[in-house]
Each structure stands twice: as structure tokens, then as C-alpha cells.
Coordinates of C-alpha atoms and ligand atoms in Angstrom, one line a residue:
X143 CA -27.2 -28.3 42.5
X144 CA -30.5 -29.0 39.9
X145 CA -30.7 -25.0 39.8
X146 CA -26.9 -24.0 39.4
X147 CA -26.1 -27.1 36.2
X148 CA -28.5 -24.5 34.1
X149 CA -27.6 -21.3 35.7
X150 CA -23.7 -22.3 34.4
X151 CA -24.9 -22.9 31.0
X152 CA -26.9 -19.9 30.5
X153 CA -23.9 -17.7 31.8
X154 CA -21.0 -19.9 29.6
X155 CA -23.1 -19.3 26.2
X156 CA -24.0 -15.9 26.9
X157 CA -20.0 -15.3 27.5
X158 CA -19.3 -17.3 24.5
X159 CA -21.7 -15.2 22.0
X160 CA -20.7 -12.0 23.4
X161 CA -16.7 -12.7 23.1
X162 CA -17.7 -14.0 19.6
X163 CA -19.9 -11.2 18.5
X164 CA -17.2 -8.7 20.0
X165 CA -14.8 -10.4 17.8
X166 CA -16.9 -9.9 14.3
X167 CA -17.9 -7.0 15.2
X168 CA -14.5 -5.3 15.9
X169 CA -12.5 -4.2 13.1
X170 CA -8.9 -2.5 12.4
X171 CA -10.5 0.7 11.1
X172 CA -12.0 1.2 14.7
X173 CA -8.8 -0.4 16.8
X174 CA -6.8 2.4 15.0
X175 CA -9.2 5.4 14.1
X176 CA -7.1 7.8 16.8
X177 CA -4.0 6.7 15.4
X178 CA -4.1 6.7 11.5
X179 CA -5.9 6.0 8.4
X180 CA -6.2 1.7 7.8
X181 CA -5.9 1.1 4.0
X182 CA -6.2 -1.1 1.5
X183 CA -5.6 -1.5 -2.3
X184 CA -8.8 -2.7 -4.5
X185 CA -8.9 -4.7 -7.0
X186 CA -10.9 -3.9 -10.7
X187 CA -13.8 -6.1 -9.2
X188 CA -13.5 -4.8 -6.4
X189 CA -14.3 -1.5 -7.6
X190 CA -17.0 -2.5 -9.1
X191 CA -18.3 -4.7 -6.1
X192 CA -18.3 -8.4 -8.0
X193 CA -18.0 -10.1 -4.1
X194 CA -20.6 -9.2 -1.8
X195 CA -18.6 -11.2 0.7
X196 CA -15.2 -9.4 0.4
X197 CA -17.0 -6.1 -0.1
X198 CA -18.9 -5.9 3.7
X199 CA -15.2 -6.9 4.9
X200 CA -13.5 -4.2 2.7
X201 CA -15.8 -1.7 4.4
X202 CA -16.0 -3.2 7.4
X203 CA -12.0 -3.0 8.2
X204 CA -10.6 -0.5 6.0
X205 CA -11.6 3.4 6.0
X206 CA -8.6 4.2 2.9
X207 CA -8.7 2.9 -0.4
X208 CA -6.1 3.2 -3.2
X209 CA -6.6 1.4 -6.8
X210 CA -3.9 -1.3 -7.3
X211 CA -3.6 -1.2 -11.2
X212 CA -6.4 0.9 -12.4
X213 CA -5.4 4.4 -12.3
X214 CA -2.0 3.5 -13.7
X215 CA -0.9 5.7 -16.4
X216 CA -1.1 2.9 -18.7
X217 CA -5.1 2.5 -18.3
X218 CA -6.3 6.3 -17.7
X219 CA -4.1 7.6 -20.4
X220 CA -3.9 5.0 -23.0
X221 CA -3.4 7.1 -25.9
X222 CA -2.0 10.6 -26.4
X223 CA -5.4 12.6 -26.9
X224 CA -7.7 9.8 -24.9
X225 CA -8.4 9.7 -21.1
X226 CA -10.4 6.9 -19.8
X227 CA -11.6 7.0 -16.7
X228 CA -14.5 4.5 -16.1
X229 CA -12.8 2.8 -13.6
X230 CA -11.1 5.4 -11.7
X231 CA -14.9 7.5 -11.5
X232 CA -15.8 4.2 -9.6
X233 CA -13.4 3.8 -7.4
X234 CA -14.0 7.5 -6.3
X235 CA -17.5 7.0 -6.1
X236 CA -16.6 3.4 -3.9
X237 CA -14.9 6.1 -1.5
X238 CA -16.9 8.8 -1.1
X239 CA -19.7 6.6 -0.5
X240 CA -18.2 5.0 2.5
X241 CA -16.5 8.1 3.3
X242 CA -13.5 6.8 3.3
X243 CA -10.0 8.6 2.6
X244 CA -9.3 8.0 -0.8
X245 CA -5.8 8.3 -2.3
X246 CA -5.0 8.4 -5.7
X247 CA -1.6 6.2 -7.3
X248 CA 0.0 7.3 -9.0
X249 CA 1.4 10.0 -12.0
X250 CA 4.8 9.9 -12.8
X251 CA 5.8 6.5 -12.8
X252 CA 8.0 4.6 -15.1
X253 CA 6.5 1.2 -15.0
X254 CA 2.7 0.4 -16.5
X255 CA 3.3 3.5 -18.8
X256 CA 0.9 3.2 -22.3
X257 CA 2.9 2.2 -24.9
X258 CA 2.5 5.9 -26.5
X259 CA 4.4 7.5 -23.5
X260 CA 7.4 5.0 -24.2
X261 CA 8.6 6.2 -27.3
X262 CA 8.7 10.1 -25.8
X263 CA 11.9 11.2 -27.1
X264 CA 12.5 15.1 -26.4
X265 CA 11.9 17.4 -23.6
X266 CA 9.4 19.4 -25.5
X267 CA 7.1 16.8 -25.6
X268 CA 7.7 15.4 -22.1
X269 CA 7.1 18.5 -20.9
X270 CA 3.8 18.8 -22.6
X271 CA 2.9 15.0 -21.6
X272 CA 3.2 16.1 -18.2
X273 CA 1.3 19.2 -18.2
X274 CA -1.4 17.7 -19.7
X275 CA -1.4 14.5 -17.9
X276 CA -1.1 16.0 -14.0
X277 CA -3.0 18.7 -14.9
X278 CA -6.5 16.8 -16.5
X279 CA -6.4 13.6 -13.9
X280 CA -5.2 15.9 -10.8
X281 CA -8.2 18.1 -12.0
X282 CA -10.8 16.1 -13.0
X283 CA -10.6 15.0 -9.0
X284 CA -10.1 18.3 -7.5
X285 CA -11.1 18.1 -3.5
X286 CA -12.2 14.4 -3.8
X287 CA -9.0 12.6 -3.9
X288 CA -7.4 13.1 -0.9
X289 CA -3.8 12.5 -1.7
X290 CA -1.6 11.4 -4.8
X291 CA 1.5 9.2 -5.3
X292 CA 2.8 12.1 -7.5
X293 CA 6.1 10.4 -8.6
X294 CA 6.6 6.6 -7.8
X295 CA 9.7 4.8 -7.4
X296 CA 12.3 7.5 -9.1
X297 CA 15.5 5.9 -6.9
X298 CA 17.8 3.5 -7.5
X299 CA 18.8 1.1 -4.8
X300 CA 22.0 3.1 -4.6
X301 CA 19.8 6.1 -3.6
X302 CA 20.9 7.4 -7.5
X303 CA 17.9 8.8 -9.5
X304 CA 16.1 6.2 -12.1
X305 CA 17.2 5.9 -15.9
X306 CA 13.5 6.6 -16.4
X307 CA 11.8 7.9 -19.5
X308 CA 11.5 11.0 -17.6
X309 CA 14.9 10.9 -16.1
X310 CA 16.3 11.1 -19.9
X311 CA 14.1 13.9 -21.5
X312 CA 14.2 16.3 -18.8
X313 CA 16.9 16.1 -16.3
X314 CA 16.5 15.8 -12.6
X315 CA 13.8 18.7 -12.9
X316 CA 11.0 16.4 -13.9
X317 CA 10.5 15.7 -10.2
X318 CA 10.0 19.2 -9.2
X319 CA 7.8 19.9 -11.9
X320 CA 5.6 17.1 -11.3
X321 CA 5.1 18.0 -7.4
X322 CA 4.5 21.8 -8.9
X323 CA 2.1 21.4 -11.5
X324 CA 0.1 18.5 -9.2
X325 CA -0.3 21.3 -6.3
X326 CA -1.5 23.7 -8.7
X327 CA -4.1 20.9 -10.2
X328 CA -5.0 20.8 -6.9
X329 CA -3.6 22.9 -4.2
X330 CA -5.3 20.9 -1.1
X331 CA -4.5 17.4 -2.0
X332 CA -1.7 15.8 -0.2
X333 CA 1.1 15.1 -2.5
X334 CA 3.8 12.1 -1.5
X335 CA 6.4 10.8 -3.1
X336 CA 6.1 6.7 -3.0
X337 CA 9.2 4.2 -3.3
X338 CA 10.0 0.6 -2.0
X339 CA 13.2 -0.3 0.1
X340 CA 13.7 3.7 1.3
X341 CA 14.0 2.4 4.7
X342 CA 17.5 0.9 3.8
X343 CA 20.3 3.0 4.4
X344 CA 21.4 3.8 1.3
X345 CA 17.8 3.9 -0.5
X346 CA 17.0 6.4 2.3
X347 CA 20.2 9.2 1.9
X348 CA 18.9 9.2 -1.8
X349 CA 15.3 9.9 -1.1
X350 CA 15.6 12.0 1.3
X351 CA 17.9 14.5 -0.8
X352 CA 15.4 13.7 -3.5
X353 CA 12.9 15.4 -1.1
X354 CA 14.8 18.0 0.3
X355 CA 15.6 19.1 -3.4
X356 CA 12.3 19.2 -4.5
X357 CA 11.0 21.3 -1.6
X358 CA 14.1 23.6 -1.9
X359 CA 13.2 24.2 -5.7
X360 CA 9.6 25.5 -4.6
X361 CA 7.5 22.1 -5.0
X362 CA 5.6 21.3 -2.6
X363 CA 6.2 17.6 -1.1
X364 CA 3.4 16.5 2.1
X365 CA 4.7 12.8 2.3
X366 CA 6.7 10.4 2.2
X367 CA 5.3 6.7 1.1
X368 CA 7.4 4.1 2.1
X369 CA 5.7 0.5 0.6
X370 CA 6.4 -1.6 2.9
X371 CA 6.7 -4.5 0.9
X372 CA 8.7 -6.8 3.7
X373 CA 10.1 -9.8 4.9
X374 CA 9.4 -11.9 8.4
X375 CA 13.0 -10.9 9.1
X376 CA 13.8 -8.3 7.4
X377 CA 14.1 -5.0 7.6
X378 CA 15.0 -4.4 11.0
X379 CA 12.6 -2.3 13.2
X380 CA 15.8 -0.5 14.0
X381 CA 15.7 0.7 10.5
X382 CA 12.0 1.3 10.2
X383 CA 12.3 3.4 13.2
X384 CA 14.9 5.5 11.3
X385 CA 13.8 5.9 8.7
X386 CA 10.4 7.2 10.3
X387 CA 12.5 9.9 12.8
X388 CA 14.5 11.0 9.4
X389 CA 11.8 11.9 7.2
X390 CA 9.6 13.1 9.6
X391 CA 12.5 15.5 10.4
X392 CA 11.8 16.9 6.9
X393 CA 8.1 17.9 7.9
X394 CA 6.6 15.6 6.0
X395 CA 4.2 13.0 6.4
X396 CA 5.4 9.5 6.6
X397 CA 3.0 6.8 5.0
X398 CA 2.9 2.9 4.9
X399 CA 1.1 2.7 1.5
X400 CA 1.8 -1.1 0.6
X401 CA 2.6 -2.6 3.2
X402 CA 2.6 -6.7 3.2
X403 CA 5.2 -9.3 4.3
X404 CA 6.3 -12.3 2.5
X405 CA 6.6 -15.6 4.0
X406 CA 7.7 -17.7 1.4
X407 CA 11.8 -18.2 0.7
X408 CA 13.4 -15.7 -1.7
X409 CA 15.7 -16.2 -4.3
X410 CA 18.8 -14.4 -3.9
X411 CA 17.4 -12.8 -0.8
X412 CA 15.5 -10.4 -3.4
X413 CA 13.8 -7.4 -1.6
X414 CA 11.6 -4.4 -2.7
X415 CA 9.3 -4.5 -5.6
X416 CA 11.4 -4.6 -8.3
X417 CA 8.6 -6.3 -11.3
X418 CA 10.9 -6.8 -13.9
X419 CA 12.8 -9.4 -11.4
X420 CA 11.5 -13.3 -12.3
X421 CA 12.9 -16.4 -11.3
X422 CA 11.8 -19.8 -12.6
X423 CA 9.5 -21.7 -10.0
X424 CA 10.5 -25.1 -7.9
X425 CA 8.6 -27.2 -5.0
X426 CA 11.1 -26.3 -2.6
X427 CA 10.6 -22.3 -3.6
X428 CA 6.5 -22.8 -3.3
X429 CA 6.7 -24.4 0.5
X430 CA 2.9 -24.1 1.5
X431 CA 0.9 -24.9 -1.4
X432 CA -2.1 -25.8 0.4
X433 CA -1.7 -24.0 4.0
X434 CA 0.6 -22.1 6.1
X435 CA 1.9 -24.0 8.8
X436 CA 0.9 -22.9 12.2
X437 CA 4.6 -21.8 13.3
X438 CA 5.2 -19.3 10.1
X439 CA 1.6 -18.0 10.9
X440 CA 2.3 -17.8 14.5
X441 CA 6.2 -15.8 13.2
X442 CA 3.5 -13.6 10.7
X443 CA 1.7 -12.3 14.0
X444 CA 4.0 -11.3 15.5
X445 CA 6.0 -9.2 13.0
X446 CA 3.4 -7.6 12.1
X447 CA 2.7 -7.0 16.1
X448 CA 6.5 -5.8 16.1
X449 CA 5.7 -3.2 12.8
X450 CA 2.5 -2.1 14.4
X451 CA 3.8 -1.2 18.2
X452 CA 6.4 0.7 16.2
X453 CA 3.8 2.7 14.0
X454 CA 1.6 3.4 17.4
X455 CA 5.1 4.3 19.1
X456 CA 5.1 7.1 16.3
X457 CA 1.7 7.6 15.3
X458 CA 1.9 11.4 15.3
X459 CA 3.8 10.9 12.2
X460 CA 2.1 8.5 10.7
X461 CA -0.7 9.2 8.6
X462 CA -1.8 6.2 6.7
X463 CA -0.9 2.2 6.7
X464 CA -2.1 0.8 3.7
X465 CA -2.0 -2.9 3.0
X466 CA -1.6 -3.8 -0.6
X467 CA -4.8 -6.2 -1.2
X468 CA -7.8 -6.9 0.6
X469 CA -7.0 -11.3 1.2
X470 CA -3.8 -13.3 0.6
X471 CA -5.6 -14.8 -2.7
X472 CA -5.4 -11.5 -4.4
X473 CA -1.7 -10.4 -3.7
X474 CA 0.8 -9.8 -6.4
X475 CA 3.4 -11.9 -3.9
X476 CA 1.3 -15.5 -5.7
X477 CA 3.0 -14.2 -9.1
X478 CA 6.4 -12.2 -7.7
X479 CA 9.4 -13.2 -8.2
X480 CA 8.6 -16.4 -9.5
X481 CA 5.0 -17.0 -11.0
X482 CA 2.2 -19.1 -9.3
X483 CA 3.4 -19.7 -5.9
X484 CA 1.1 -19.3 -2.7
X485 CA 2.5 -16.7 -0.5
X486 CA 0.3 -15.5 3.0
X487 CA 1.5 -11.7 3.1
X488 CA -1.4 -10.3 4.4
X489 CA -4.1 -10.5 7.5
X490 CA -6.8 -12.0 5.9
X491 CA -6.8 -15.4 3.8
X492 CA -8.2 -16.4 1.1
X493 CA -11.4 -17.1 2.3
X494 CA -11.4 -14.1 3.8
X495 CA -11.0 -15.6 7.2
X496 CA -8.8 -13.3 9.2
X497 CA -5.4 -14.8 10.4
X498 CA -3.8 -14.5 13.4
X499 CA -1.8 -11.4 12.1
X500 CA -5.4 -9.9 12.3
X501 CA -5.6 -11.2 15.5
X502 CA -2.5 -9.9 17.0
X503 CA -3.3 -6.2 15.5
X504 CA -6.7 -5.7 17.6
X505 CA -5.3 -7.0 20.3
X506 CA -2.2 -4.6 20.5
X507 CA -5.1 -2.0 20.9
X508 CA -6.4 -3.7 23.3
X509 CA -3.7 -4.1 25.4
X510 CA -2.5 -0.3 25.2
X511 CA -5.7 1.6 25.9
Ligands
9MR16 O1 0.0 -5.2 -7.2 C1 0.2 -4.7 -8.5 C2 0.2 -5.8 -9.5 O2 -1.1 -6.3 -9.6 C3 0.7 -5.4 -10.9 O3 0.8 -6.5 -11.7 C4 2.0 -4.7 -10.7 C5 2.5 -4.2 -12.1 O4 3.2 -3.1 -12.0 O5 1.9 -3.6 -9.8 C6 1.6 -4.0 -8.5 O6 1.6 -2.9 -7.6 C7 2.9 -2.3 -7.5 C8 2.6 -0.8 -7.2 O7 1.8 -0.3 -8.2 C9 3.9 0.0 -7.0 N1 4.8 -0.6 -6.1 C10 5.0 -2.0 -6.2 C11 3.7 -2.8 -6.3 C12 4.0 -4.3 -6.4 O8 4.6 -4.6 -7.5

């Protein structure tokens, strides 16, 4: 008996500090590196590595990276005849020095345009504005980025094409020429079109026609990016699945590029990532100020455990899932649709403890291999 009490106690801590040490050193990079690329979308610090902290967990979980704001036309291209791209050289650099895949978002968007590309008026100069844009930033990162968000968010939810800046000076061709001149740029990247709410019915017949069109007039389209910017209940798997089969059926690439899941109530059961849409804040809209309540965490887990056995049931067509911020602090969900709320959208907290929607990914790896 005097020998066994220590023999127990060596055997219980060494158990202890092995299951603990498994668990920090395990990472969602390494659960999923036969099945796709794990993103995630940095931050202007960052970038530029301000956190020691959340940098070691940015490369320790995540081999893809995508800029959230800084390579937005409004901040590489902030004047007609001026490029800037500090920011953007770093984040490339950040990637290629931790090898990781490095995608590039986006070109043609409406929203965060400079000021400058607003007030384009005729087809002439749209035309030129997107010659010269595509063709310099598309360039300048010839065969280091990896892939590009070439047009973002061109659909209506109606599956209708955008009243866009673009949409009005140049006609429904704008989208072809975009994938064209981005593949000449360069002709190895990965080109996708990205948009929110495409895996809802109606959302979806427009972008897939949208790609279907494009590829028929001679661009060339790689993937699909579908955000991902969801809800605990919505939208169905049912639909996810769908939409995966459909545009896979186009030979293309399917991509989660942004993905994260709301937990907080919505106001007029608002979906997507519409930015313009604001609502004025209440205590009963901002439910969890100080922390999530173990049964919505517990409902987090497992729909993200429901999204992920879905994505491995399909991963031959999945290339990427990229969650849009590294921690919960960071994501644009605090300040959408009504300002200064505390949302919980993504696997890691604040602190940059990880939650049990963390949890519940590694161990859906666990249990399948
Ligand atoms: O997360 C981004 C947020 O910081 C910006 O304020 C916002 C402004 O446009 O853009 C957010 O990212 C968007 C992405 O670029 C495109 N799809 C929707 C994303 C969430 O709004």
C-alpha cells in the first residue's frame, strides 16, 4: 500500500501533463492539413506583429491568411496616380515567412472604394481604372499571392447583379473583364469570385449564372467564395450542402473565406454582410455583455461541429475555410448591425483562450481518423 499511494500519483500527473501538453500543442492547421487550407483574416497590427501573444496563436493554428481591411481598394489605391502598398508588402512578407497560403481580397469591389473611384462616370475611364488597377496590384504579387477575391459581392439578394459603380459604366461585362485581365496579371493565381448569403436559394441561381457567364465569355473563374458569415440556426446544412454539390458542379473550387457565426439576437432576422445595414443598440439586443453563457457556447460547438462534418464530408471540394478574425474581440460582429455590442462568433475569445467551438473542431478529427 506505502509503495502504490506514490506510484498512483506519479502515473495521474504524468497523464495529466501529457493530455494537457497534447492539448496546447495540437492545433487546427494540423487536425485539418489533409483536408484544406485553415485561415484567418489579420488585422493592421496584426500584420505588423503589435501582440506577441496573438501572433504564436496566429501561427500556431492558421496556415492561410487574408488581410481584413488593408488591401481594400480604398487603402492600396487611394488616389488615381498613387499606390500604397506598405501594408499589403507586410502582410505578404507575414505569409511567406510562415509559409503559409496567402490570399489576396479583393479588386473589384463596390464598398471601401477611395473616394476618387466614386465619382467615375464613363466607361472609358472605368475601363482604364481597371486595367490599371488589376493589372499593377495583381502584378506587383505575381507567384506570391496565391489567390484573389477578383470581384466581391456583385449580387443582389435576388440573385440580380449590383447597381455598383461598375455595374453602371460598363454593363454586365465588367465581371468578365476583371477575371480576364487578373489571369493575365497573373496567369497561376487562383481567381474566385467572393459573396455573402450565396448559399440561399435565390442568392445562389444568380451567382451561379454569374459564373457560368463569365467562364462562357473566356474568363477564367477557379472558385467560388462563399463568406460564411452565419447564424446558430441558420442557414440550414441542407442548404450548405447544396450549394457546395452546385458549384462544385461548375469545376470550381468552393471556399469558406469568412466564415463566423453570430450568437447574439438580430434585428429583423438580418443575414449576410450587408455594412450599410445599422440599427440603434438596446440591453436586450447586447445579451452577454460580460460572458457567454455556457448553453449558447455549448449551441456554438456544436454548429460549428455540424458545418465542419459537412466540410470534411466534402473536402475534395473544399479548398480553404477561412475564419474572419483571429479572437472574438476583434470581429466586425461587436460593431454590425448595431454598434458596440459583444458578439462570440468565433473559436477563440478574447483573451485568446480557445472556446469550446475550438474544442469540438479537433476533436471531430479525432474521432474520424
Ligand atoms: O471585417 C471588415 C470590417 O473591419 C470593415 O469595417 C468592413 C468594412 O467594409 O469590412 C469587413 O469585412 C467585410 C469583407 O471585407 C467583405 N465581406 C463582408 C465582411 C464583413 O463586413
Amino acid at each position: 500500500m506505502k509503495f502504490i499511494k506514490p506510484y498512483l500519483f506519479a502515473v495521474t500527473t504524468l497523464l495529466a501533463v501529457s493530455c494537457t501538453s497534447q492539448k496546447e500543442t495540437a492545433s487546427l492547421k494540423d487536425a485539418y492539413k489533409n483536408d484544406f487550407y485553415i485561415g484567418t483574416a489579420l488585422s493592421a497590427d496584426q500584420i505588423e506583429v503589435k501582440k506577441v501573444k496573438e501572433d504564436s496563436l496566429i501561427r500556431k493554428e492558421f496556415n492561410a491568411i487574408t488581410a481584413e481591411n488593408i488591401m481594400k481598394s480604398m487603402y492600396t489605391h487611394p488616389e488615381k496616380d498613387k499606390y500604397d502598398f506598405a501594408l499589403s508588402d507586410k502582410f505578404v512578407a507575414y505569409g511567406e515567412k510562415n509559409k503559409m497560403f496567402i490570399h489576396g481580397h479583393t479588386l473589384i469591389w463596390h464598398s471601401q472604394l477611395a473616394p476618387w473611384m466614386e465619382k467615375i462616370a464613363d466607361s472609358t475611364e472605368m475601363k482604364a481604372f481597371m486595367q490599371d488597377h488589376i493589372n499593377t496590384i495583381v502584378s506587383k504579387y505575381k507567384g506570391k499571392i496565391n489567390s484573389w477575391d477578383v470581384v466581391n459581392e456583385a449580387l443582389n439578394e435576388d440573385g440580380t447583379l449590383r447597381q455598383s459603380v461598375f455595374l453602371k459604366t460598363l454593363g454586365e461585362k465588367y465581371l468578365v473583364d476583371a477575371f480576364k485581365l487578373a489571369a493575365k496579371a497573373d496567369p497561376k493565381a487562383e481567381l474566385y469570385y467572393n459573396d455573402y448569403n450565396i448559399e440561399e436559394p435565390a442568392k445562389r441561381v444568380g451567382a451561379i449564372a454569374l459564373i457560368k457567364k463569365i467562364k462562357a465569355e473566356g474568363g477564367k473563374v477557379d472558385g467560388v467564395g462563399i463568406q460564411g458569415h452565419w447564424r446558430l440556426n441558420s442557414p440550414s446544412i441542407e442548404e450548405i450542402e447544396k450549394s457546395i454539390l452546385e458549384y462544385s458542379a461548375l469545376g470550381v473550387k468552393v471556399a469558406f473565406t469568412e466564415l463566423d457565426i453570430t450568437v447574439l439576437p438580430n434585428p429583423w432576422d438580418l443575414k449576410g454582410a450587408e455594412i450599410s445595414q445599422k440599427f440603434e443598440g438596446s440591453a436586450k439586443m447586447n445579451p452577454y455583455p460580460k460572458a457567454l453563457p455556457d448553453s449558447i457556447q455549448n449551441k456554438l460547438a456544436e454548429r460549428y461541429a455540424s458545418i465542419f462534418k459537412l466540410f470534411l464530408k466534402h473536402k475534395d471540394k473544399i479548398s480553404r475555410v477561412t475564419f474572419w478574425g483571429v479572437h472574438d474581440g476583434q470581429s466586425w460582429l461587436n460593431d454590425w448591425p448595431i454598434k458596440g455590442r459583444t458578439n462570440y462568433p468565433l473559436p477563440f475569445d478574447k483573451d485568446l483562450r480557445h472556446k469550446k467551438a475550438y474544442d469540438s473542431l479537433l476533436k471531430l478529427k479525432e474521432t474520424k481518423e
